[in-house]
Amino acid sequence: MEELPPGYRFYPTEEELVSFYLRNQLGGRRQDMHRAVPVVDVYGIDPCQLPRLAGRLCCGDTEQWFFFVPRQEREARGGRPNRTTASGYWKATGSPAYVYSSDNRVIGVKKTMVFYNGKAPTGRKTKWKMNEYRAIQEEANPSNIAIPQLRHEFTLCRVYVISGSFRAFDRRPLETVERSAEPSHRYLPDEVQAQLDERTGPGSGIQQPVLELEQLTWP
């Protein structure tokens, strides 16, 4: 960390995670990215151990950690990925949602997961969460009827602990989100959606569509 200026912090937006980091990893470019986002099979490791495995540029972070996760062999053969660790398991929550670029293009899909201690289905929910990002085959227009195909060679995972804060990971001003929220498969981060619901209340006319799981080629 000696070469970094005081106050440095790796804090990318979701657009940057998908369009730059994940795209370059899928293309086999920019190995220097692994200083911030290393390649780790996070699903075989208890989440409390993941911060010490974070990239050199993120070792001091206490809020979020990033990893490239290669596709498991069983998934490549058509099976379901194993998300069980020694102490528990990751469980998906909600439905996958599109990730948009700043100019309103679909660039990827995000799935959110929560870690449970114990064995399914009686595990105890923890404060550990994960956002799993996958890039699409080609950038699509959100008005396009066709469901975009996903790239499965690598995912990019953001691991974090629920803090109770409404701060949005993608750092967009709430007013911008309010203006851009439309019923055409618009994605909002969980933290921003919570703020938006609180400020607008029922009957505000702002709707958030939900993607059906079977519409996406996601294990």
PDB file of C-alpha atoms in Angstrom:
ATOM      1  CA  MET A   1       0.000   0.000   0.000  1.00  0.00           C
ATOM      2  CA  GLU A   2       3.071   2.276   0.132  1.00  0.00           C
ATOM      3  CA  GLU A   3       2.492   3.631  -3.374  1.00  0.00           C
ATOM      4  CA  LEU A   4      -1.108   4.669  -2.657  1.00  0.00           C
ATOM      5  CA  PRO A   5      -1.957   8.227  -1.576  1.00  0.00           C
ATOM      6  CA  PRO A   6      -3.478   8.893   1.861  1.00  0.00           C
ATOM      7  CA  GLY A   7      -7.249   8.429   1.900  1.00  0.00           C
ATOM      8  CA  TYR A   8      -7.284   5.933  -0.966  1.00  0.00           C
ATOM      9  CA  ARG A   9     -10.147   3.437  -1.016  1.00  0.00           C
ATOM     10  CA  PHE A  10     -11.310   0.975  -3.657  1.00  0.00           C
ATOM     11  CA  TYR A  11     -15.016   1.809  -3.980  1.00  0.00           C
ATOM     12  CA  PRO A  12     -16.267   0.975  -7.506  1.00  0.00           C
ATOM     13  CA  THR A  13     -19.788   1.465  -8.795  1.00  0.00           C
ATOM     14  CA  GLU A  14     -21.793  -1.514 -10.023  1.00  0.00           C
ATOM     15  CA  GLU A  15     -21.344  -0.283 -13.589  1.00  0.00           C
ATOM     16  CA  GLU A  16     -17.568  -0.309 -13.109  1.00  0.00           C
ATOM     17  CA  LEU A  17     -17.651  -3.778 -11.548  1.00  0.00           C
ATOM     18  CA  VAL A  18     -19.451  -5.272 -14.541  1.00  0.00           C
ATOM     19  CA  SER A  19     -18.330  -3.209 -17.531  1.00  0.00           C
ATOM     20  CA  PHE A  20     -14.645  -2.902 -16.585  1.00  0.00           C
ATOM     21  CA  TYR A  21     -13.535  -5.481 -14.022  1.00  0.00           C
ATOM     22  CA  LEU A  22     -15.719  -8.442 -14.962  1.00  0.00           C
ATOM     23  CA  ARG A  23     -15.473  -7.786 -18.715  1.00  0.00           C
ATOM     24  CA  ASN A  24     -11.684  -7.640 -18.559  1.00  0.00           C
ATOM     25  CA  GLN A  25     -11.525 -10.814 -16.477  1.00  0.00           C
ATOM     26  CA  LEU A  26     -13.737 -12.650 -18.959  1.00  0.00           C
ATOM     27  CA  GLY A  27     -11.498 -11.445 -21.767  1.00  0.00           C
ATOM     28  CA  GLY A  28      -8.294 -12.506 -20.009  1.00  0.00           C
ATOM     29  CA  ARG A  29      -7.008  -8.949 -19.826  1.00  0.00           C
ATOM     30  CA  ARG A  30      -5.561  -6.730 -17.086  1.00  0.00           C
ATOM     31  CA  GLN A  31      -4.066  -9.175 -14.605  1.00  0.00           C
ATOM     32  CA  ASP A  32      -3.183  -6.175 -12.452  1.00  0.00           C
ATOM     33  CA  MET A  33      -6.868  -6.070 -11.453  1.00  0.00           C
ATOM     34  CA  HIS A  34      -6.218  -8.998  -9.124  1.00  0.00           C
ATOM     35  CA  ARG A  35      -4.536  -6.597  -6.702  1.00  0.00           C
ATOM     36  CA  ALA A  36      -8.063  -5.380  -5.961  1.00  0.00           C
ATOM     37  CA  VAL A  37     -10.231  -8.326  -7.064  1.00  0.00           C
ATOM     38  CA  PRO A  38      -8.461 -11.697  -6.650  1.00  0.00           C
ATOM     39  CA  VAL A  39      -9.703 -15.041  -7.980  1.00  0.00           C
ATOM     40  CA  VAL A  40     -11.171 -16.981  -5.030  1.00  0.00           C
ATOM     41  CA  ASP A  41     -13.768 -19.757  -4.788  1.00  0.00           C
ATOM     42  CA  VAL A  42     -15.817 -17.914  -2.161  1.00  0.00           C
ATOM     43  CA  TYR A  43     -18.448 -20.661  -1.962  1.00  0.00           C
ATOM     44  CA  GLY A  44     -16.064 -23.089  -0.303  1.00  0.00           C
ATOM     45  CA  ILE A  45     -14.931 -20.636   2.385  1.00  0.00           C
ATOM     46  CA  ASP A  46     -16.763 -19.310   5.433  1.00  0.00           C
ATOM     47  CA  PRO A  47     -17.513 -15.592   4.911  1.00  0.00           C
ATOM     48  CA  CYS A  48     -15.704 -14.514   8.094  1.00  0.00           C
ATOM     49  CA  GLN A  49     -12.475 -15.740   6.476  1.00  0.00           C
ATOM     50  CA  LEU A  50     -12.952 -13.880   3.194  1.00  0.00           C
ATOM     51  CA  PRO A  51     -11.749 -10.387   4.276  1.00  0.00           C
ATOM     52  CA  ARG A  52      -8.202 -11.700   4.821  1.00  0.00           C
ATOM     53  CA  LEU A  53      -8.262 -13.174   1.303  1.00  0.00           C
ATOM     54  CA  ALA A  54      -9.225  -9.852  -0.297  1.00  0.00           C
ATOM     55  CA  GLY A  55      -6.971  -8.154  -2.828  1.00  0.00           C
ATOM     56  CA  ARG A  56      -3.942  -6.219  -1.638  1.00  0.00           C
ATOM     57  CA  LEU A  57      -5.643  -2.914  -2.401  1.00  0.00           C
ATOM     58  CA  CYS A  58      -8.690  -3.842  -0.270  1.00  0.00           C
ATOM     59  CA  CYS A  59      -7.102  -5.510   2.744  1.00  0.00           C
ATOM     60  CA  GLY A  60      -7.878  -2.570   5.021  1.00  0.00           C
ATOM     61  CA  ASP A  61     -11.528  -2.275   4.021  1.00  0.00           C
ATOM     62  CA  THR A  62     -14.039  -3.043   6.769  1.00  0.00           C
ATOM     63  CA  GLU A  63     -17.218  -2.791   4.675  1.00  0.00           C
ATOM     64  CA  GLN A  64     -16.966  -4.777   1.445  1.00  0.00           C
ATOM     65  CA  TRP A  65     -14.656  -7.176  -0.366  1.00  0.00           C
ATOM     66  CA  PHE A  66     -14.557  -8.247  -4.024  1.00  0.00           C
ATOM     67  CA  PHE A  67     -13.686 -11.555  -5.691  1.00  0.00           C
ATOM     68  CA  PHE A  68     -13.692 -13.149  -9.129  1.00  0.00           C
ATOM     69  CA  VAL A  69     -15.248 -16.605  -8.780  1.00  0.00           C
ATOM     70  CA  PRO A  70     -14.564 -19.234 -11.481  1.00  0.00           C
ATOM     71  CA  ARG A  71     -17.337 -21.530 -12.626  1.00  0.00           C
ATOM     72  CA  GLN A  72     -17.392 -24.809 -10.724  1.00  0.00           C
ATOM     73  CA  GLU A  73     -16.801 -28.044 -12.609  1.00  0.00           C
ATOM     74  CA  ARG A  74     -20.190 -29.429 -11.653  1.00  0.00           C
ATOM     75  CA  GLU A  75     -21.824 -26.248 -12.981  1.00  0.00           C
ATOM     76  CA  ALA A  76     -19.897 -26.535 -16.264  1.00  0.00           C
ATOM     77  CA  ARG A  77     -21.278 -30.073 -16.625  1.00  0.00           C
ATOM     78  CA  GLY A  78     -24.829 -28.775 -16.272  1.00  0.00           C
ATOM     79  CA  GLY A  79     -25.308 -29.242 -12.524  1.00  0.00           C
ATOM     80  CA  ARG A  80     -26.079 -26.717  -9.821  1.00  0.00           C
ATOM     81  CA  PRO A  81     -23.213 -24.904  -8.080  1.00  0.00           C
ATOM     82  CA  ASN A  82     -22.335 -25.940  -4.536  1.00  0.00           C
ATOM     83  CA  ARG A  83     -22.760 -23.000  -2.143  1.00  0.00           C
ATOM     84  CA  THR A  84     -22.151 -24.903   1.103  1.00  0.00           C
ATOM     85  CA  THR A  85     -19.207 -24.121   3.406  1.00  0.00           C
ATOM     86  CA  ALA A  86     -17.926 -25.817   6.557  1.00  0.00           C
ATOM     87  CA  SER A  87     -20.237 -23.791   8.814  1.00  0.00           C
ATOM     88  CA  GLY A  88     -23.254 -22.995   6.646  1.00  0.00           C
ATOM     89  CA  TYR A  89     -24.553 -22.117   3.212  1.00  0.00           C
ATOM     90  CA  TRP A  90     -25.413 -19.230   0.902  1.00  0.00           C
ATOM     91  CA  LYS A  91     -29.077 -18.866  -0.040  1.00  0.00           C
ATOM     92  CA  ALA A  92     -30.473 -16.653  -2.792  1.00  0.00           C
ATOM     93  CA  THR A  93     -32.935 -13.968  -1.770  1.00  0.00           C
ATOM     94  CA  GLY A  94     -35.304 -12.104  -4.072  1.00  0.00           C
ATOM     95  CA  SER A  95     -35.113 -12.311  -7.851  1.00  0.00           C
ATOM     96  CA  PRO A  96     -32.219 -11.516 -10.207  1.00  0.00           C
ATOM     97  CA  ALA A  97     -32.278  -7.978 -11.566  1.00  0.00           C
ATOM     98  CA  TYR A  98     -30.664  -6.210 -14.495  1.00  0.00           C
ATOM     99  CA  VAL A  99     -27.659  -3.957 -13.911  1.00  0.00           C
ATOM    100  CA  TYR A 100     -27.691  -0.852 -16.088  1.00  0.00           C
ATOM    101  CA  SER A 101     -24.977   1.443 -17.344  1.00  0.00           C
ATOM    102  CA  SER A 102     -25.162   5.195 -16.829  1.00  0.00           C
ATOM    103  CA  ASP A 103     -26.563   5.552 -20.362  1.00  0.00           C
ATOM    104  CA  ASN A 104     -29.378   3.062 -19.720  1.00  0.00           C
ATOM    105  CA  ARG A 105     -27.915  -0.053 -21.355  1.00  0.00           C
ATOM    106  CA  VAL A 106     -28.202  -3.510 -19.814  1.00  0.00           C
ATOM    107  CA  ILE A 107     -24.684  -4.685 -18.952  1.00  0.00           C
ATOM    108  CA  GLY A 108     -25.278  -7.529 -16.518  1.00  0.00           C
ATOM    109  CA  VAL A 109     -27.455  -9.262 -13.969  1.00  0.00           C
ATOM    110  CA  LYS A 110     -27.187  -9.313 -10.179  1.00  0.00           C
ATOM    111  CA  LYS A 111     -28.286 -11.954  -7.695  1.00  0.00           C
ATOM    112  CA  THR A 112     -28.277 -11.294  -3.940  1.00  0.00           C
ATOM    113  CA  MET A 113     -27.541 -14.020  -1.402  1.00  0.00           C
ATOM    114  CA  VAL A 114     -27.551 -14.310   2.391  1.00  0.00           C
ATOM    115  CA  PHE A 115     -25.335 -16.613   4.458  1.00  0.00           C
ATOM    116  CA  TYR A 116     -26.956 -19.019   6.939  1.00  0.00           C
ATOM    117  CA  ASN A 117     -25.157 -20.881   9.737  1.00  0.00           C
ATOM    118  CA  GLY A 118     -26.006 -24.557  10.041  1.00  0.00           C
ATOM    119  CA  LYS A 119     -27.592 -26.933   7.577  1.00  0.00           C
ATOM    120  CA  ALA A 120     -30.449 -26.233   5.201  1.00  0.00           C
ATOM    121  CA  PRO A 121     -33.301 -25.720   5.611  1.00  0.00           C
ATOM    122  CA  THR A 122     -33.008 -24.938   9.328  1.00  0.00           C
ATOM    123  CA  GLY A 123     -29.970 -22.664   9.219  1.00  0.00           C
ATOM    124  CA  ARG A 124     -29.771 -19.409  11.146  1.00  0.00           C
ATOM    125  CA  LYS A 125     -29.645 -16.223   9.064  1.00  0.00           C
ATOM    126  CA  THR A 126     -26.542 -14.061   9.520  1.00  0.00           C
ATOM    127  CA  LYS A 127     -25.606 -10.499   8.574  1.00  0.00           C
ATOM    128  CA  TRP A 128     -23.306 -11.672   5.793  1.00  0.00           C
ATOM    129  CA  LYS A 129     -24.587 -10.895   2.296  1.00  0.00           C
ATOM    130  CA  MET A 130     -23.264 -11.221  -1.212  1.00  0.00           C
ATOM    131  CA  ASN A 131     -24.043  -9.632  -4.553  1.00  0.00           C
ATOM    132  CA  GLU A 132     -23.161 -11.972  -7.421  1.00  0.00           C
ATOM    133  CA  TYR A 133     -22.722 -10.231 -10.779  1.00  0.00           C
ATOM    134  CA  ARG A 134     -22.734 -11.878 -14.187  1.00  0.00           C
ATOM    135  CA  ALA A 135     -22.119 -10.161 -17.497  1.00  0.00           C
ATOM    136  CA  ILE A 136     -24.386 -10.683 -20.474  1.00  0.00           C
ATOM    137  CA  GLN A 137     -23.203 -12.022 -23.814  1.00  0.00           C
ATOM    138  CA  GLU A 138     -23.768  -8.696 -25.522  1.00  0.00           C
ATOM    139  CA  GLU A 139     -24.986  -5.389 -24.167  1.00  0.00           C
ATOM    140  CA  ALA A 140     -28.719  -5.130 -24.746  1.00  0.00           C
ATOM    141  CA  ASN A 141     -31.322  -2.427 -24.935  1.00  0.00           C
ATOM    142  CA  PRO A 142     -33.712  -2.537 -21.930  1.00  0.00           C
ATOM    143  CA  SER A 143     -36.674  -2.266 -24.277  1.00  0.00           C
ATOM    144  CA  ASN A 144     -35.567  -5.392 -26.127  1.00  0.00           C
ATOM    145  CA  ILE A 145     -37.987  -8.265 -25.580  1.00  0.00           C
ATOM    146  CA  ALA A 146     -35.317 -10.948 -25.837  1.00  0.00           C
ATOM    147  CA  ILE A 147     -33.796 -12.131 -22.558  1.00  0.00           C
ATOM    148  CA  PRO A 148     -29.995 -11.658 -22.753  1.00  0.00           C
ATOM    149  CA  GLN A 149     -27.755 -14.699 -22.328  1.00  0.00           C
ATOM    150  CA  LEU A 150     -25.284 -14.665 -19.436  1.00  0.00           C
ATOM    151  CA  ARG A 151     -21.550 -15.322 -19.322  1.00  0.00           C
ATOM    152  CA  HIS A 152     -20.762 -18.089 -16.834  1.00  0.00           C
ATOM    153  CA  GLU A 153     -16.966 -18.461 -16.965  1.00  0.00           C
ATOM    154  CA  PHE A 154     -16.511 -16.025 -14.083  1.00  0.00           C
ATOM    155  CA  THR A 155     -18.761 -14.131 -11.724  1.00  0.00           C
ATOM    156  CA  LEU A 156     -17.786 -11.094  -9.674  1.00  0.00           C
ATOM    157  CA  CYS A 157     -18.930 -11.248  -6.056  1.00  0.00           C
ATOM    158  CA  ARG A 158     -19.203  -8.388  -3.590  1.00  0.00           C
ATOM    159  CA  VAL A 159     -19.219  -9.716  -0.014  1.00  0.00           C
ATOM    160  CA  TYR A 160     -20.334  -7.429   2.807  1.00  0.00           C
ATOM    161  CA  VAL A 161     -21.935  -7.307   6.241  1.00  0.00           C
ATOM    162  CA  ILE A 162     -25.346  -5.710   6.701  1.00  0.00           C
ATOM    163  CA  SER A 163     -24.737  -2.450   8.533  1.00  0.00           C
ATOM    164  CA  GLY A 164     -28.228  -0.957   8.643  1.00  0.00           C
ATOM    165  CA  SER A 165     -27.026   2.033   6.641  1.00  0.00           C
ATOM    166  CA  PHE A 166     -28.987   3.212   3.607  1.00  0.00           C
ATOM    167  CA  ARG A 167     -25.855   4.273   1.759  1.00  0.00           C
ATOM    168  CA  ALA A 168     -26.004   2.976  -1.814  1.00  0.00           C
ATOM    169  CA  PHE A 169     -23.081   0.983  -3.145  1.00  0.00           C
ATOM    170  CA  ASP A 170     -23.380   2.565  -6.581  1.00  0.00           C
ATOM    171  CA  ARG A 171     -23.269   6.108  -5.103  1.00  0.00           C
ATOM    172  CA  ARG A 172     -25.974   7.536  -7.352  1.00  0.00           C
ATOM    173  CA  PRO A 173     -27.855  10.515  -5.873  1.00  0.00           C
ATOM    174  CA  LEU A 174     -31.332   9.485  -4.776  1.00  0.00           C
ATOM    175  CA  GLU A 175     -32.922  12.226  -6.909  1.00  0.00           C
ATOM    176  CA  THR A 176     -31.314  10.708 -10.008  1.00  0.00           C
ATOM    177  CA  VAL A 177     -32.707   7.300  -9.128  1.00  0.00           C
ATOM    178  CA  GLU A 178     -36.201   8.745  -8.643  1.00  0.00           C
ATOM    179  CA  ARG A 179     -36.147  10.367 -12.071  1.00  0.00           C
ATOM    180  CA  SER A 180     -34.861   7.223 -13.786  1.00  0.00           C
ATOM    181  CA  ALA A 181     -37.124   4.682 -12.066  1.00  0.00           C
ATOM    182  CA  GLU A 182     -39.505   3.317 -14.702  1.00  0.00           C
ATOM    183  CA  PRO A 183     -41.568   0.136 -15.012  1.00  0.00           C
ATOM    184  CA  SER A 184     -39.274  -1.131 -17.799  1.00  0.00           C
ATOM    185  CA  HIS A 185     -37.073  -3.561 -15.853  1.00  0.00           C
ATOM    186  CA  ARG A 186     -35.286  -0.780 -13.965  1.00  0.00           C
ATOM    187  CA  TYR A 187     -32.860  -2.031 -11.319  1.00  0.00           C
ATOM    188  CA  LEU A 188     -32.284  -0.248  -8.007  1.00  0.00           C
ATOM    189  CA  PRO A 189     -29.743  -1.256  -5.360  1.00  0.00           C
ATOM    190  CA  ASP A 190     -31.319  -2.599  -2.174  1.00  0.00           C
ATOM    191  CA  GLU A 191     -30.134   0.354  -0.101  1.00  0.00           C
ATOM    192  CA  VAL A 192     -31.483   2.930  -2.565  1.00  0.00           C
ATOM    193  CA  GLN A 193     -34.807   1.123  -2.847  1.00  0.00           C
ATOM    194  CA  ALA A 194     -35.233   1.260   0.920  1.00  0.00           C
ATOM    195  CA  GLN A 195     -34.696   5.024   0.909  1.00  0.00           C
ATOM    196  CA  LEU A 196     -37.001   5.473  -2.052  1.00  0.00           C
ATOM    197  CA  ASP A 197     -39.804   3.480  -0.431  1.00  0.00           C
ATOM    198  CA  GLU A 198     -39.480   5.516   2.738  1.00  0.00           C
ATOM    199  CA  ARG A 199     -39.616   8.855   0.915  1.00  0.00           C
ATOM    200  CA  THR A 200     -42.315   8.096  -1.615  1.00  0.00           C
ATOM    201  CA  GLY A 201     -44.598   5.754   0.338  1.00  0.00           C
ATOM    202  CA  PRO A 202     -47.514   3.729  -1.045  1.00  0.00           C
ATOM    203  CA  GLY A 203     -49.286   4.960  -4.138  1.00  0.00           C
ATOM    204  CA  SER A 204     -46.352   6.999  -5.382  1.00  0.00           C
ATOM    205  CA  GLY A 205     -46.617   5.500  -8.879  1.00  0.00           C
ATOM    206  CA  ILE A 206     -42.976   4.382  -8.926  1.00  0.00           C
ATOM    207  CA  GLN A 207     -42.944   0.699  -9.748  1.00  0.00           C
ATOM    208  CA  GLN A 208     -40.137  -1.813  -9.712  1.00  0.00           C
ATOM    209  CA  PRO A 209     -40.569  -4.873 -11.928  1.00  0.00           C
ATOM    210  CA  VAL A 210     -39.310  -8.241 -10.827  1.00  0.00           C
ATOM    211  CA  LEU A 211     -37.510 -10.588 -13.197  1.00  0.00           C
ATOM    212  CA  GLU A 212     -38.782 -14.137 -13.094  1.00  0.00           C
ATOM    213  CA  LEU A 213     -36.023 -16.599 -12.233  1.00  0.00           C
ATOM    214  CA  GLU A 214     -36.939 -18.922 -15.090  1.00  0.00           C
ATOM    215  CA  GLN A 215     -36.355 -16.111 -17.595  1.00  0.00           C
ATOM    216  CA  LEU A 216     -32.618 -16.126 -16.927  1.00  0.00           C
ATOM    217  CA  THR A 217     -30.101 -18.869 -17.624  1.00  0.00           C
ATOM    218  CA  TRP A 218     -28.812 -18.748 -14.062  1.00  0.00           C
ATOM    219  CA  PRO A 219     -28.152 -21.875 -11.974  1.00  0.00           C
TER     220      PRO A 219
END
